[in-house]
Each structure stands twice: as C-alpha cells, then as structure tokens.
Amino acid sequence: MAMTKRIFITGAAGFIGFHLTRYLRDRGDEVLGYDNFNDYYDPTLKEERIKQLEGVSVVRGDLCDLPFLSDVVDNFQPTHIVNLAAQAGVRYSLENPRAYIDSNISGFLNILEICKKTPQTKLIYASSSSVYGNNTKIPFSINDRTDDQASLYGVTKKSNELMAATYHHLYDISVTGLRFFTVYGEWGRPDMAYFSFTKKILNQEPIKVFNHGKMMRDFTYISDIVKGTTAAIDLGAPCEIFNLGNHQPVQLNRFIEILEQELEVKAIREYLPMQPGDVEKTYADIDYSRKLLGFSPEVSLEEGLSSFTSWYKDYYLEKTH
Ligand SMILES: NC(=O)c1ccc[n+]([C@@H]2O[C@H](COP(=O)([O-])OP(=O)(O)OC[C@H]3O[C@@H](n4cnc5c(N)ncnc54)[C@H](O)[C@@H]3O)[C@@H](O)[C@H]2O)c1
C-alpha cells in the first residue's frame, strides 16, 4: 500500500486550496493548511469554506512571515508542500502591484528557502495561464516562449517558475509548476467574472462585457483541476511545468448565454473595449499533462456552470449554511 502523504497546503482557505484540501483529506492524506485570510475578497467566504474541512487544521499565518512559516512546517514535517497562496487576479495587479511582489515573490522565496532545508520535501506550486502573456500561437504549449508578459501578475508567476527551476538546479528540490487556466466552480472567487456576473444577472444589474464579448477563455472546472493537481503531487517529478486547462476555449458571449440559461434570467450587457492587462484568448495544449499526469478534463462548461449556479443560489439566496 502507498505510504500516507503529509501535505502542507498554503492558500487552503482559498478557492482551489479548499477543494484540494478536502479531496486529499477524503482520500486519507494527512493535510495541514496555511492561510492569512486576507480581505482581497470577502473573508467570510474563506471562513465558511474551512468550516467544511473538519479534521484538518488551517493555521493563520502569512507567507511573508518566514520564522512563523518555518516553525509550522518544521513541526508538521510534510512530504509535500503545495503552494497555492498568492495574490491572484490580473486586473488588481495594475492597482496594487506591491501585494503581488510581497506574496508571490517574497512569499514564494520563503517557501523555496524552507524546501532548501529539507530537500526531500516535494514542492508543487500554482503558476498560471497568464505566463503566456501576449503569446498568440494557439494552443498554448509549455514549449512556447513566455517572455512577453501582459501584466505584473503574469510576471510574478513566470518568476516563480524561474525561481523554482533555479532552486531545483542548485539544491536538487523536486518542483512542479501548474499553469491553471481560468478555474471556476462552487465556493469560487467573487472577483472572477463567472461569479460577479451571476450576482449581477440575478440582481438585474448591467454586466461589463470587455472586448465586446469576443474574448475566449479555456474555462476549467474545479474538480478537473483538483485531479490534475493530485496527479502532480503523486508524480512528484524532479522539475516540471504542466498546463491544466480544459482544452476547449469558449467565447465570453457564449459563456454569458449559458449563465443566462442556467439562471433563467437575461443579462443586461454593457459592451466595452479590451482592458489593459487582459489577453484575447487562452487555450491550453494538454498533451504533455495527459501523458505524464493522465490529465483528462471531464466537466463541460454547461455542467460546471450548472453546478456553480445551484451552489450560488443555495449559498447566497437560501442561506442554508
Ligand atoms: N482561480 C484561477 O482561475 C487561477 C488561475 C491561474 C492561477 N491561479 C493561482 O492558483 C492559486 C490559488 O488561486 P485561487 O483561485 O484559489 O485564489 P484565492 O485567492 O481564492 O486563494 C488564495 C488564498 O491564499 C491566501 N493568501 C494570499 N496571500 C497570502 C499570504 N501572503 N500568506 C498566506 N496566505 C495568503 C488568501 O487568503 C487566499 O485564501 C493562486 O496562486 C492563483 O494565482 C488561479
């Protein structure tokens, strides 16, 4: 029988971290969470998520507090560290660039420094489709160049990949970067379009449709992301990068139509030009992830948005929690 893993998950009160923590707990791994519960979006949602994590502790702390973070990790002695804590969001990186340097660069360096002391601990960390920046060659392959960034958020994620590869080279740490593509689902992030659109459509408020709805996104459902991330943990490769995307880009206009069908309410659309920092299209080439991780996304946008909108109504309108 495989040995139980001891997995330290940063950002465990966040959207992806919460789902991953629950999944790994349920399959029998020992999990410890870490999160600073910041108020980039409503922290009540973070508190509500961790209430669902019975049997798992989530320590309150910051990635930037190296002495505290080191103590927590030393006491837990993880076999794996999954670093999901970060300042997320492309657009906010134009407003508050410092938050990205603090959490994503200084915070990530702290994680690497901790791994350096215990090189047998395997690191899996969140990168992003944003590293493809202004790349126009589709689908986006891990072999494509990623040196033409469109936002500071992308810069921090690309820097993480370079930092991780360098620490692998210098100290032989096992590092795996996961380029997530527009992840959505229950308990999701209120700052993301699928979430804020749902709220506004239900309230009959206008939604801002950038690039006149012609933007394309490779929306990827949370359960597929959790499976891909778990496969990366189980593989524990020496030094890899994987795309985790649905491989089925959908136009923003079509995505709004599906939401309208699910909510049975027509959206009031305010068409606007492209926003600075944004890219026109994301589309994941997942051949390599298929081959090494057995990654095979299963949930269509229709199914995924149906689960999301049911959860949303239940959580915000029925208040059953
Ligand atoms: N959701 C997506 O579509 C998507 C796409 C690409 C990449 N990612 C990346 O995946 C990871 C998880 O994203 P998410 O969507 O779950 O975001 P999230 O904001 O819901 O989760 C991140 C969590 O990290 C915590 N955190 C932030 N800074 C911290 C710090 N300095 N110390 C301790 N905790 C801190 C936050 O409180 C939050 O709970 C992030 O690294 C994000 O950049 C997400």
Coordinates of C-alpha atoms and ligand atoms in Angstrom, one line a residue:
M1 CA 0.0 0.0 0.0
A2 CA 1.2 3.5 -0.8
M3 CA 2.5 5.5 2.2
T4 CA 0.3 8.2 3.6
K5 CA 1.4 11.6 2.4
R6 CA 1.8 14.6 4.7
I7 CA 0.8 17.6 2.6
F8 CA 1.2 21.2 3.6
I9 CA -1.2 23.4 1.6
T10 CA -0.8 27.2 1.6
G11 CA -3.9 29.1 0.5
A12 CA -6.0 26.4 2.0
A13 CA -8.9 28.8 2.7
G14 CA -8.8 29.9 -0.9
F15 CA -10.9 28.6 -3.7
I16 CA -8.6 25.9 -5.2
G17 CA -6.8 25.3 -1.9
F18 CA -10.1 24.5 -0.1
H19 CA -11.2 22.0 -2.8
L20 CA -7.8 20.3 -2.9
T21 CA -7.6 20.1 0.9
R22 CA -11.0 18.4 1.1
Y23 CA -10.2 16.0 -1.7
L24 CA -6.8 14.9 -0.2
R25 CA -8.3 14.6 3.3
D26 CA -11.1 12.4 1.9
R27 CA -8.6 10.1 0.3
G28 CA -6.7 9.7 3.5
D29 CA -3.7 12.0 3.3
E30 CA -2.6 14.0 6.4
V31 CA -3.2 17.6 5.5
L32 CA -2.3 20.9 7.2
G33 CA -3.5 24.2 5.7
Y34 CA -2.0 27.7 6.0
D35 CA -3.6 31.0 5.0
N36 CA -3.6 34.6 6.0
F37 CA -7.4 35.1 5.3
N38 CA -6.8 38.4 3.7
D39 CA -9.6 40.6 2.6
Y40 CA -8.9 40.8 -1.2
Y41 CA -12.4 39.4 -1.3
D42 CA -14.9 38.8 1.4
P43 CA -13.0 36.7 4.1
T44 CA -16.4 35.3 5.4
L45 CA -16.3 33.0 2.4
K46 CA -12.9 31.8 3.4
E47 CA -14.2 31.1 7.0
E48 CA -17.2 29.3 5.6
R49 CA -15.0 27.1 3.3
I50 CA -12.8 25.9 6.2
K51 CA -15.9 25.0 8.2
Q52 CA -16.3 22.3 5.6
L53 CA -12.8 21.0 6.4
E54 CA -13.5 19.0 9.5
G55 CA -10.4 17.0 10.6
V56 CA -8.0 19.5 9.0
S57 CA -6.4 22.4 10.8
V58 CA -5.8 25.6 8.8
V59 CA -3.1 27.7 10.5
R60 CA -3.5 31.5 10.3
G61 CA -0.2 33.0 9.0
D62 CA 1.4 34.9 6.2
L63 CA 3.9 33.5 3.7
C64 CA 6.0 36.6 4.3
D65 CA 6.5 35.7 8.0
L66 CA 9.4 33.3 7.5
P67 CA 10.1 32.5 11.2
F68 CA 6.5 31.5 11.8
L69 CA 6.1 29.7 8.5
S70 CA 9.3 27.7 9.1
D71 CA 8.1 26.7 12.6
V72 CA 4.8 25.5 11.3
V73 CA 6.4 23.5 8.5
D74 CA 9.2 22.1 10.9
N75 CA 6.5 20.8 13.3
F76 CA 4.4 19.2 10.6
Q77 CA 7.3 17.6 8.6
P78 CA 5.5 17.4 5.3
T79 CA 6.4 15.1 2.5
H80 CA 4.9 17.6 0.1
I81 CA 4.2 21.4 0.0
V82 CA 1.5 22.7 -2.3
N83 CA 1.9 26.4 -2.6
L84 CA -1.4 28.0 -3.7
A85 CA -1.3 31.1 -1.5
A86 CA -0.8 34.1 -3.7
Q87 CA -2.2 37.4 -4.6
A88 CA -4.4 36.3 -7.5
G89 CA -6.2 38.4 -10.2
V90 CA -4.8 40.0 -13.3
R91 CA -6.6 43.4 -13.1
Y92 CA -5.9 44.1 -9.5
S93 CA -2.1 43.8 -10.3
L94 CA -2.5 47.2 -12.0
E95 CA -4.0 48.7 -8.9
N96 CA -1.9 47.2 -6.2
P97 CA 1.4 45.9 -7.6
R98 CA 3.1 45.7 -4.3
A99 CA 0.8 43.0 -3.0
Y100 CA 2.0 40.7 -5.8
I101 CA 5.6 41.3 -5.1
D102 CA 5.1 40.6 -1.4
S103 CA 3.0 37.4 -1.6
N104 CA 4.1 36.0 -4.9
I105 CA 7.8 36.8 -5.0
S106 CA 8.9 37.3 -1.3
G107 CA 6.4 34.7 0.0
F108 CA 7.4 32.2 -2.7
L109 CA 11.1 32.7 -1.9
N110 CA 10.3 31.8 1.7
I111 CA 8.7 28.5 0.5
L112 CA 11.8 27.7 -1.5
E113 CA 14.1 28.5 1.3
I114 CA 12.1 26.1 3.5
C115 CA 12.4 23.4 0.9
K116 CA 16.1 24.0 0.6
K117 CA 16.5 23.0 4.3
T118 CA 14.5 19.8 3.7
P119 CA 15.3 18.8 0.1
Q120 CA 13.3 15.6 0.3
T121 CA 10.1 17.6 0.6
K122 CA 8.5 17.9 -2.9
L123 CA 7.1 21.2 -4.0
I124 CA 4.0 21.7 -6.2
Y125 CA 3.1 25.3 -6.8
A126 CA 0.5 27.3 -8.7
S127 CA 1.6 29.1 -11.8
S128 CA -1.0 30.4 -14.3
S129 CA -2.0 30.6 -17.9
S130 CA -1.2 34.3 -17.5
V131 CA 2.5 33.4 -18.1
Y132 CA 1.7 33.1 -21.8
G133 CA 1.0 36.8 -21.8
N134 CA 0.8 38.2 -25.3
N135 CA 1.5 34.8 -26.9
T136 CA -0.8 34.4 -29.9
K137 CA 0.2 30.9 -31.0
I138 CA -2.5 28.5 -30.0
P139 CA -3.0 26.2 -28.3
F140 CA -0.6 27.4 -25.6
S141 CA 2.2 24.8 -25.2
I142 CA 4.7 24.5 -22.4
N143 CA 7.3 24.7 -25.1
D144 CA 6.2 28.2 -26.2
R145 CA 8.2 31.3 -25.2
T146 CA 6.8 33.0 -22.1
D147 CA 8.9 36.2 -22.0
D148 CA 6.3 38.6 -23.2
Q149 CA 4.1 39.3 -20.2
A150 CA 0.8 41.3 -20.3
S151 CA 0.5 42.0 -16.5
L152 CA 2.6 42.2 -13.4
Y153 CA 0.6 39.2 -12.1
G154 CA 2.0 37.2 -15.1
V155 CA 5.4 38.4 -14.3
T156 CA 5.2 37.1 -10.7
K157 CA 4.0 33.7 -11.9
K158 CA 6.7 33.4 -14.5
S159 CA 9.3 34.5 -11.9
N160 CA 8.0 31.6 -9.7
E161 CA 8.8 29.2 -12.5
L162 CA 12.3 30.6 -12.9
M163 CA 12.9 30.6 -9.1
A164 CA 11.7 27.1 -8.7
A165 CA 13.8 25.7 -11.6
T166 CA 16.9 27.5 -10.2
Y167 CA 16.4 26.0 -6.7
H168 CA 16.0 22.6 -8.4
H169 CA 19.3 23.2 -10.2
L170 CA 21.1 24.5 -7.1
Y171 CA 19.6 22.3 -4.3
D172 CA 18.0 19.4 -6.1
I173 CA 14.5 20.1 -4.8
S174 CA 11.6 18.5 -6.6
V175 CA 9.5 21.3 -8.1
T176 CA 6.3 21.1 -10.2
G177 CA 4.6 24.2 -11.5
L178 CA 0.9 24.1 -12.6
R179 CA -0.4 26.6 -15.1
F180 CA -4.0 26.8 -14.2
F181 CA -6.5 28.1 -16.8
T182 CA -9.5 30.1 -15.6
V183 CA -10.7 27.8 -12.8
Y184 CA -14.4 28.1 -11.8
G185 CA -16.9 26.2 -9.6
E186 CA -18.6 26.1 -6.3
W187 CA -17.1 28.1 -3.4
G188 CA -15.3 30.1 -6.1
R189 CA -13.7 33.5 -6.2
P190 CA -16.1 36.5 -6.1
D191 CA -13.6 38.7 -8.0
M192 CA -13.9 36.4 -11.1
A193 CA -16.3 37.1 -14.0
Y194 CA -18.4 34.0 -13.7
F195 CA -19.1 34.8 -10.0
S196 CA -19.7 38.6 -10.3
F197 CA -21.8 38.1 -13.5
T198 CA -24.0 35.6 -11.7
K199 CA -24.6 38.1 -8.8
K200 CA -25.3 40.9 -11.2
I201 CA -27.6 39.0 -13.6
L202 CA -29.7 37.8 -10.6
N203 CA -29.9 41.4 -9.3
Q204 CA -30.7 42.7 -12.8
E205 CA -27.6 44.9 -12.8
P206 CA -25.6 45.5 -16.0
I207 CA -22.5 43.4 -16.6
K208 CA -19.4 44.8 -18.2
V209 CA -18.6 42.7 -21.2
F210 CA -15.0 43.6 -22.3
N211 CA -13.7 43.3 -25.8
H212 CA -17.4 43.2 -26.9
G213 CA -17.6 39.6 -25.6
K214 CA -15.1 38.3 -28.2
M215 CA -12.6 37.2 -25.6
M216 CA -12.0 33.5 -25.3
R217 CA -11.2 31.6 -22.2
D218 CA -10.3 28.0 -21.6
F219 CA -12.6 27.7 -18.5
T220 CA -11.6 24.7 -16.4
Y221 CA -13.9 23.2 -13.7
I222 CA -12.5 22.9 -10.2
S223 CA -12.8 19.0 -9.9
D224 CA -10.6 18.6 -13.0
I225 CA -8.1 21.0 -11.5
V226 CA -8.1 19.1 -8.2
K227 CA -7.5 15.8 -10.1
G228 CA -4.6 17.2 -12.1
T229 CA -3.0 18.8 -9.1
T230 CA -3.3 15.5 -7.1
A231 CA -1.7 13.6 -10.1
A232 CA 1.2 16.1 -9.9
I233 CA 1.6 15.5 -6.2
D234 CA 1.6 11.7 -6.7
L235 CA 4.1 12.0 -9.6
G236 CA 6.5 14.3 -7.6
A237 CA 8.6 14.9 -10.7
P238 CA 12.1 16.4 -10.3
C239 CA 11.4 19.6 -12.3
E240 CA 8.3 20.1 -14.5
I241 CA 5.7 22.5 -15.7
F242 CA 2.2 21.4 -16.7
N243 CA -0.8 23.1 -18.3
L244 CA -4.0 22.3 -16.5
G245 CA -6.8 23.6 -18.8
N246 CA -9.9 22.3 -20.4
H247 CA -8.6 22.4 -23.9
Q248 CA -11.9 23.9 -25.1
P249 CA -11.9 27.7 -25.2
V250 CA -15.3 29.4 -25.2
Q251 CA -16.2 32.9 -26.2
L252 CA -17.3 35.3 -23.4
N253 CA -20.6 35.9 -25.2
R254 CA -21.4 32.1 -25.3
F255 CA -20.4 31.8 -21.6
I256 CA -22.9 34.6 -20.7
E257 CA -25.6 32.7 -22.7
I258 CA -25.0 29.6 -20.7
L259 CA -25.2 31.5 -17.5
E260 CA -28.5 33.1 -18.6
Q261 CA -29.9 29.7 -19.4
E262 CA -28.9 28.3 -16.0
L263 CA -30.2 31.3 -14.1
E264 CA -33.3 31.7 -16.3
V265 CA -32.7 35.5 -16.3
K266 CA -31.5 37.7 -19.3
A267 CA -28.3 39.6 -18.7
I268 CA -28.1 43.4 -19.2
R269 CA -24.8 43.7 -21.2
E270 CA -22.7 46.7 -21.3
Y271 CA -20.2 46.2 -24.2
L272 CA -16.8 47.7 -23.6
P273 CA -13.3 47.6 -25.3
M274 CA -10.4 45.4 -24.2
Q275 CA -9.0 46.2 -20.8
P276 CA -5.3 46.8 -20.1
G277 CA -3.6 43.7 -18.8
D278 CA -6.1 41.3 -20.4
V279 CA -5.3 38.9 -23.2
E280 CA -7.7 37.9 -26.1
K281 CA -7.6 34.2 -25.8
T282 CA -6.3 31.4 -23.6
Y283 CA -6.2 27.8 -24.9
A284 CA -4.3 25.0 -23.2
D285 CA -2.3 22.4 -25.0
I286 CA -2.6 19.5 -22.6
D287 CA -0.8 16.7 -24.5
Y288 CA 2.1 16.6 -22.0
S289 CA -0.2 16.7 -19.0
R290 CA -2.3 13.9 -20.5
K291 CA 0.9 11.8 -21.0
L292 CA 2.6 12.4 -17.6
L293 CA -0.4 13.0 -15.3
G294 CA -3.2 11.2 -17.1
F295 CA -4.9 14.5 -17.0
S296 CA -8.2 14.4 -18.9
P297 CA -10.8 17.1 -18.1
E298 CA -14.2 15.7 -17.9
V299 CA -16.6 18.5 -17.0
S300 CA -18.2 20.7 -19.8
L301 CA -18.8 24.4 -19.2
E302 CA -22.6 23.7 -19.3
E303 CA -22.3 21.1 -16.5
G304 CA -19.8 23.1 -14.5
L305 CA -21.8 26.3 -14.6
S306 CA -25.0 24.4 -13.7
S307 CA -23.2 23.1 -10.5
F308 CA -21.9 26.5 -9.8
T309 CA -25.2 28.4 -10.1
S310 CA -27.0 25.8 -8.0
W311 CA -24.4 26.3 -5.3
Y312 CA -24.6 30.0 -5.6
K313 CA -28.4 30.1 -5.2
D314 CA -28.2 27.7 -2.3
Y315 CA -25.4 29.6 -0.6
Y316 CA -26.5 33.2 -1.1
L317 CA -30.2 33.0 -1.7
E318 CA -31.4 30.1 0.5
K319 CA -28.7 30.8 3.2
T320 CA -28.7 27.1 4.2
H321 CA -25.1 27.3 5.6
Ligands
LIG1 N1 -8.6 30.5 -10.0 C1 -8.0 30.6 -11.1 O1 -8.6 30.8 -12.2 C2 -6.5 30.6 -11.2 C3 -5.9 30.6 -12.4 C4 -4.5 30.6 -12.5 C5 -3.7 30.6 -11.4 N2 -4.3 30.6 -10.1 C6 -3.5 30.5 -8.9 O2 -3.9 29.5 -8.1 C7 -3.7 29.8 -6.7 C8 -5.0 29.7 -6.0 O3 -5.9 30.6 -6.5 P1 -7.4 30.7 -6.0 O4 -8.3 31.0 -7.2 O5 -7.8 29.6 -5.1 O6 -7.3 32.1 -5.2 P2 -7.8 32.5 -3.8 O7 -7.5 34.0 -3.7 O8 -9.2 32.1 -3.5 O9 -6.8 31.7 -2.8 C9 -5.5 32.2 -2.4 C10 -5.5 32.1 -0.9 O10 -4.2 32.5 -0.5 C11 -4.3 33.3 0.7 N3 -3.1 34.2 0.7 C12 -2.8 35.2 -0.2 N4 -1.7 35.7 0.1 C13 -1.2 35.1 1.2 C14 0.0 35.2 2.0 N5 0.9 36.2 1.8 N6 0.1 34.4 3.1 C15 -0.8 33.5 3.4 N7 -1.9 33.3 2.6 C16 -2.1 34.1 1.6 C17 -5.6 34.1 0.5 O11 -6.2 34.5 1.8 C18 -6.5 33.0 -0.2 O12 -7.3 32.3 0.7 C19 -3.1 31.2 -6.7 O13 -1.7 31.1 -6.7 C20 -3.5 31.8 -8.1 O14 -2.7 32.8 -8.5 C21 -5.7 30.6 -10.0

